mmCIF file of N, CA and C in Angstrom:
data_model
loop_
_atom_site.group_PDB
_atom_site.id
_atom_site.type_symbol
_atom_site.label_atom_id
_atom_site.label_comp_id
_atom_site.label_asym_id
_atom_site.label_seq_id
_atom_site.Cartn_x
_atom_site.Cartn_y
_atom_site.Cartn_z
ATOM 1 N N UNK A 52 -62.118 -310.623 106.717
ATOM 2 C CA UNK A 52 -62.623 -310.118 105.454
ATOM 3 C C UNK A 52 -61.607 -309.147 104.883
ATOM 4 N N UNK A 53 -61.242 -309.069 103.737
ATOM 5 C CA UNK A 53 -60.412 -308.298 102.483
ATOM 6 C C UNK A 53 -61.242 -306.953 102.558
ATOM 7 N N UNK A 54 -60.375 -306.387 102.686
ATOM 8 C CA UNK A 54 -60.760 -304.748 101.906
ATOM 9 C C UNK A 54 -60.685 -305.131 100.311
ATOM 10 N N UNK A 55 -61.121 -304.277 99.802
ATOM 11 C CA UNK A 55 -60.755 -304.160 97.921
ATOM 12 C C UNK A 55 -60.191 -303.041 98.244
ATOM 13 N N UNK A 56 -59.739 -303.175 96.933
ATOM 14 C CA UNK A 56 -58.578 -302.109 96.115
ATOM 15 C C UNK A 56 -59.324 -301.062 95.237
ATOM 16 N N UNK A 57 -58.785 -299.854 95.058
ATOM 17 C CA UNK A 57 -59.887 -299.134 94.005
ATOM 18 C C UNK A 57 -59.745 -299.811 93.022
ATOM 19 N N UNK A 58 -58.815 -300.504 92.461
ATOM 20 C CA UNK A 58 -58.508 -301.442 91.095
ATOM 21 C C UNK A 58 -59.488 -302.297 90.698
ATOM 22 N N UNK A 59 -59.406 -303.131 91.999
ATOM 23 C CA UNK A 59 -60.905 -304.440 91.961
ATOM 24 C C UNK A 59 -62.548 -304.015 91.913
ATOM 25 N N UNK A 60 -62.607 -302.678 92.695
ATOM 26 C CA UNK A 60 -64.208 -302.038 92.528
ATOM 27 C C UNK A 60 -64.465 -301.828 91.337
ATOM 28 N N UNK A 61 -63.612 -300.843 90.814
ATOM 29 C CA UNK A 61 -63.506 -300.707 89.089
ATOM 30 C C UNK A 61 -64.141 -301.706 88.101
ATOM 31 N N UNK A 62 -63.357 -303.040 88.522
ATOM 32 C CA UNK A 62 -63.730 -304.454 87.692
ATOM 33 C C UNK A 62 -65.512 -304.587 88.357
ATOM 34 N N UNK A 63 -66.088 -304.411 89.225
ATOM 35 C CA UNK A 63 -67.579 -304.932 90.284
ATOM 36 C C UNK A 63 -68.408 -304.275 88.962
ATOM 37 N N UNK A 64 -69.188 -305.191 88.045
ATOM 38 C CA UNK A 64 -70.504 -304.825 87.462
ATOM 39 C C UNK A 64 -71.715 -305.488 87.975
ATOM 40 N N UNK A 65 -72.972 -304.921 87.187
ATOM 41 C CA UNK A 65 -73.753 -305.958 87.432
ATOM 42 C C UNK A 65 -75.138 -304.682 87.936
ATOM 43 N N UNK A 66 -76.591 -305.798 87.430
ATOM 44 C CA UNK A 66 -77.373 -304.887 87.443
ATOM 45 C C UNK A 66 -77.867 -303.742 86.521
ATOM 46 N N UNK A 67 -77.129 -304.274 84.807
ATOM 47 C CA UNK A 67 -77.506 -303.311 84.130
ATOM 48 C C UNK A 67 -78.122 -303.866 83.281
ATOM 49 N N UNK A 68 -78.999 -305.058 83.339
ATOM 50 C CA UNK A 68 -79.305 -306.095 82.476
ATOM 51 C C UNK A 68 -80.443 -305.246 82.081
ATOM 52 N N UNK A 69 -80.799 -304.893 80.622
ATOM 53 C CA UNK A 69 -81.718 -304.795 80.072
ATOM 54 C C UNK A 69 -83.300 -305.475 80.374
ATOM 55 N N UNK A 70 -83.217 -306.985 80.218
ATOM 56 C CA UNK A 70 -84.287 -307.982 80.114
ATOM 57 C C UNK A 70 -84.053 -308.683 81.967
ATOM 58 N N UNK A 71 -84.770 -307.704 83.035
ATOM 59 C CA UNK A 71 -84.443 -308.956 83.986
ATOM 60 C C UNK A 71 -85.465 -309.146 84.451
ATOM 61 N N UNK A 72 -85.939 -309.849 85.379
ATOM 62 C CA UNK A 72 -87.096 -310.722 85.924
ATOM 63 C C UNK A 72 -88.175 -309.624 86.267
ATOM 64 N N UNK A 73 -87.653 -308.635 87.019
ATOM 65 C CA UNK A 73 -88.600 -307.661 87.320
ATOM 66 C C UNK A 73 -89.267 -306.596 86.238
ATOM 67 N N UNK A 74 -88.339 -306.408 85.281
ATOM 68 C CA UNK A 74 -89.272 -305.986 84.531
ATOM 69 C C UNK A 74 -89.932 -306.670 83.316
ATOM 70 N N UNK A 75 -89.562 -308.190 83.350
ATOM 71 C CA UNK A 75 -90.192 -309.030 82.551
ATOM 72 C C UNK A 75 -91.948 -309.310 82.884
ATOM 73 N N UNK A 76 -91.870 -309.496 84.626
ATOM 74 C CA UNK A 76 -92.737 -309.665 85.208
ATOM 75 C C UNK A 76 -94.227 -308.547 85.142
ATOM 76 N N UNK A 77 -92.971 -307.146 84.975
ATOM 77 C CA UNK A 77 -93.995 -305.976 85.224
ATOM 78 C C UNK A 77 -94.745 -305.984 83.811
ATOM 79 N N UNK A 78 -94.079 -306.408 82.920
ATOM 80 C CA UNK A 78 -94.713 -306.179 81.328
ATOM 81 C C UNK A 78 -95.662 -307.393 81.414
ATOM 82 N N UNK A 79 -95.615 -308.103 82.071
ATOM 83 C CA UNK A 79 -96.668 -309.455 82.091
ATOM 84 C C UNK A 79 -97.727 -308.811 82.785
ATOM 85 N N UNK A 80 -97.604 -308.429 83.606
ATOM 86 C CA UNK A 80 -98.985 -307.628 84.615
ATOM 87 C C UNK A 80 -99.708 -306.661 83.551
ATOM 88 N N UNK A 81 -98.623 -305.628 83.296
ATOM 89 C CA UNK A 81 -99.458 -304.983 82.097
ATOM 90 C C UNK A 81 -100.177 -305.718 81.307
ATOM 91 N N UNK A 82 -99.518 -306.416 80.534
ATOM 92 C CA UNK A 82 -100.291 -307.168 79.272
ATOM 93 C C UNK A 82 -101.727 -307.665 80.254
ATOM 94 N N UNK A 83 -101.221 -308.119 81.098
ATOM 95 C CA UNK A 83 -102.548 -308.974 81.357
ATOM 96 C C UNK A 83 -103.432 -307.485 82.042
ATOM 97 N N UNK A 84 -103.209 -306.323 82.405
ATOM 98 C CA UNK A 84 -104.533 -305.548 82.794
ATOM 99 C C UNK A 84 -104.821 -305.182 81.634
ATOM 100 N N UNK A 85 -104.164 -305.012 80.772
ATOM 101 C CA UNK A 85 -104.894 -304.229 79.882
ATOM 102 C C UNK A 85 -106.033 -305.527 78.809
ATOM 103 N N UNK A 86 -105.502 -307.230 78.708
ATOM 104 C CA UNK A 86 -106.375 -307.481 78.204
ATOM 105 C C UNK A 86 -107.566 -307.803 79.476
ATOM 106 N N UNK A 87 -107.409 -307.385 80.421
ATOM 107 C CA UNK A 87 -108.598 -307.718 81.578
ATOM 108 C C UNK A 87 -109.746 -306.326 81.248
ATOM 109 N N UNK A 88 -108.858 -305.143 80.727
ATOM 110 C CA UNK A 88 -110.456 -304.072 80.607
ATOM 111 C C UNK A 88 -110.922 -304.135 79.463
ATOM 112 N N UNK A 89 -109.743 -304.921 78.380
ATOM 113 C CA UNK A 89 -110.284 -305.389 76.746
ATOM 114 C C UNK A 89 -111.664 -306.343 77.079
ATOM 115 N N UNK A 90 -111.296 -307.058 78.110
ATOM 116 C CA UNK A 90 -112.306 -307.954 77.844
ATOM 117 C C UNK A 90 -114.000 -307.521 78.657
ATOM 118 N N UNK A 91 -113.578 -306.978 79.446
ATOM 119 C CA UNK A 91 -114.453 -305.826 80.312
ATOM 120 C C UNK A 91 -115.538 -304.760 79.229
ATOM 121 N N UNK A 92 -114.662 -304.545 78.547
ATOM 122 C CA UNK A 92 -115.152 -303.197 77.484
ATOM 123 C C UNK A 92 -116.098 -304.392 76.523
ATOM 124 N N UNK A 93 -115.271 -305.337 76.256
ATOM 125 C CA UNK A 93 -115.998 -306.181 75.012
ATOM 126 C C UNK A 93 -117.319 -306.816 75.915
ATOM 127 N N UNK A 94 -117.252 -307.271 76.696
ATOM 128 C CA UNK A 94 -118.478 -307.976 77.734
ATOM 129 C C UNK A 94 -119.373 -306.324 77.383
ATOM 130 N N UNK A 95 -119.322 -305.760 78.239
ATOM 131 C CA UNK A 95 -120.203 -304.763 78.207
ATOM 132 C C UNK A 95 -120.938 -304.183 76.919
ATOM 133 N N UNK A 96 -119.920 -304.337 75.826
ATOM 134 C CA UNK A 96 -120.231 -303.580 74.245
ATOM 135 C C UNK A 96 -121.858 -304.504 73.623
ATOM 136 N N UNK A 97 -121.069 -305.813 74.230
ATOM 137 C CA UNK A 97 -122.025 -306.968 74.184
ATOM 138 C C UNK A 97 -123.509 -306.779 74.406
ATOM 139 N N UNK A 98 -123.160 -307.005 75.593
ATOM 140 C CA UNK A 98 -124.274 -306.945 76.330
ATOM 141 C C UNK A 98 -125.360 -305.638 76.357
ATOM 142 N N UNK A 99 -124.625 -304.728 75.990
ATOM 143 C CA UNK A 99 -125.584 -303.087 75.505
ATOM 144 C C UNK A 99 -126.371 -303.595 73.595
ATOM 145 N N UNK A 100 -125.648 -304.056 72.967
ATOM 146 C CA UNK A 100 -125.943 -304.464 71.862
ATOM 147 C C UNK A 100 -127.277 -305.181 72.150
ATOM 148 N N UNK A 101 -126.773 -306.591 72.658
ATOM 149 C CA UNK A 101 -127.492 -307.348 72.713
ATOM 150 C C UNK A 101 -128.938 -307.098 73.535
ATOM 151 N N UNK A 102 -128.777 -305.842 74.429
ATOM 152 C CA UNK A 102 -130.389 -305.623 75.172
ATOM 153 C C UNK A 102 -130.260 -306.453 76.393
ATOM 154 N N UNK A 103 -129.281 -307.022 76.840
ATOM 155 C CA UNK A 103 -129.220 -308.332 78.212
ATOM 156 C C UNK A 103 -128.478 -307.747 79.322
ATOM 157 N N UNK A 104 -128.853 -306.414 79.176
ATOM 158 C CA UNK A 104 -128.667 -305.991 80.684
ATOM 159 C C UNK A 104 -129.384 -306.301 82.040
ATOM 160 N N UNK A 105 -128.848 -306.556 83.154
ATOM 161 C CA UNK A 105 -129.356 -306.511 84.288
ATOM 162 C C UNK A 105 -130.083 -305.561 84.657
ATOM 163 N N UNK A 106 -131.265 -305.687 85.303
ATOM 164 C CA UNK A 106 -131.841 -304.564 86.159
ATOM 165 C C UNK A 106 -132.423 -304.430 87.411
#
Protein backbone atom coordinates (compact mmCIF):
# COMPACT_ATOMS: atom_id res chain seq x y z
CA UNK A 1 0.00 0.00 0.00
CA UNK A 2 1.12 3.83 -1.05
CA UNK A 3 1.47 6.36 1.50
CA UNK A 4 -0.07 9.78 0.03
CA UNK A 5 1.58 12.85 -0.27
CA UNK A 6 0.29 16.02 1.54
CA UNK A 7 -0.32 17.13 -2.21
CA UNK A 8 -2.79 14.16 -2.98
CA UNK A 9 -4.83 14.53 0.59
CA UNK A 10 -5.34 18.13 -0.37
CA UNK A 11 -7.06 16.87 -3.76
CA UNK A 12 -9.44 13.83 -1.15
CA UNK A 13 -13.15 15.48 -1.10
CA UNK A 14 -16.27 14.17 -0.51
CA UNK A 15 -19.15 14.10 1.93
CA UNK A 16 -20.28 17.58 1.59
CA UNK A 17 -23.24 16.80 -0.49
CA UNK A 18 -26.03 18.95 0.42
CA UNK A 19 -29.05 16.47 -0.80
CA UNK A 20 -27.79 12.88 0.40
CA UNK A 21 -29.72 9.79 1.19
CA UNK A 22 -29.68 10.28 4.84
CA UNK A 23 -31.02 13.31 5.07
CA UNK A 24 -33.42 12.79 2.24
CA UNK A 25 -34.67 9.86 4.18
CA UNK A 26 -34.84 11.84 7.54
CA UNK A 27 -37.16 14.57 5.84
CA UNK A 28 -39.36 11.60 4.62
CA UNK A 29 -39.85 10.32 8.25
CA UNK A 30 -40.67 13.77 9.24
CA UNK A 31 -43.14 14.44 6.62
CA UNK A 32 -44.67 11.29 7.27
CA UNK A 33 -44.93 11.88 11.44
CA UNK A 34 -46.15 14.85 11.19
CA UNK A 35 -48.96 13.87 8.61
CA UNK A 36 -49.53 10.69 11.05
CA UNK A 37 -50.64 13.29 14.16
CA UNK A 38 -52.46 15.48 11.24
CA UNK A 39 -54.40 12.68 10.75
CA UNK A 40 -54.69 11.65 14.50
CA UNK A 41 -55.83 15.29 15.44
CA UNK A 42 -58.37 15.20 12.39
CA UNK A 43 -59.82 11.53 13.46
CA UNK A 44 -60.32 12.78 16.88
CA UNK A 45 -61.72 16.53 15.88
CA UNK A 46 -64.16 14.16 14.11
CA UNK A 47 -65.20 12.08 16.17
CA UNK A 48 -65.73 14.81 19.27
CA UNK A 49 -67.93 16.70 16.65
CA UNK A 50 -69.64 13.98 15.58
CA UNK A 51 -70.69 12.56 19.36
CA UNK A 52 -69.06 8.81 18.26
CA UNK A 53 -66.95 8.45 20.96
CA UNK A 54 -66.15 5.23 22.61
CA UNK A 55 -67.03 4.48 26.09
Amino acid sequence: MNKMRPKDLIEIYGGGDLLNATLLNAISRAIDALMEVGRAIGSSIRRLTSNNICE
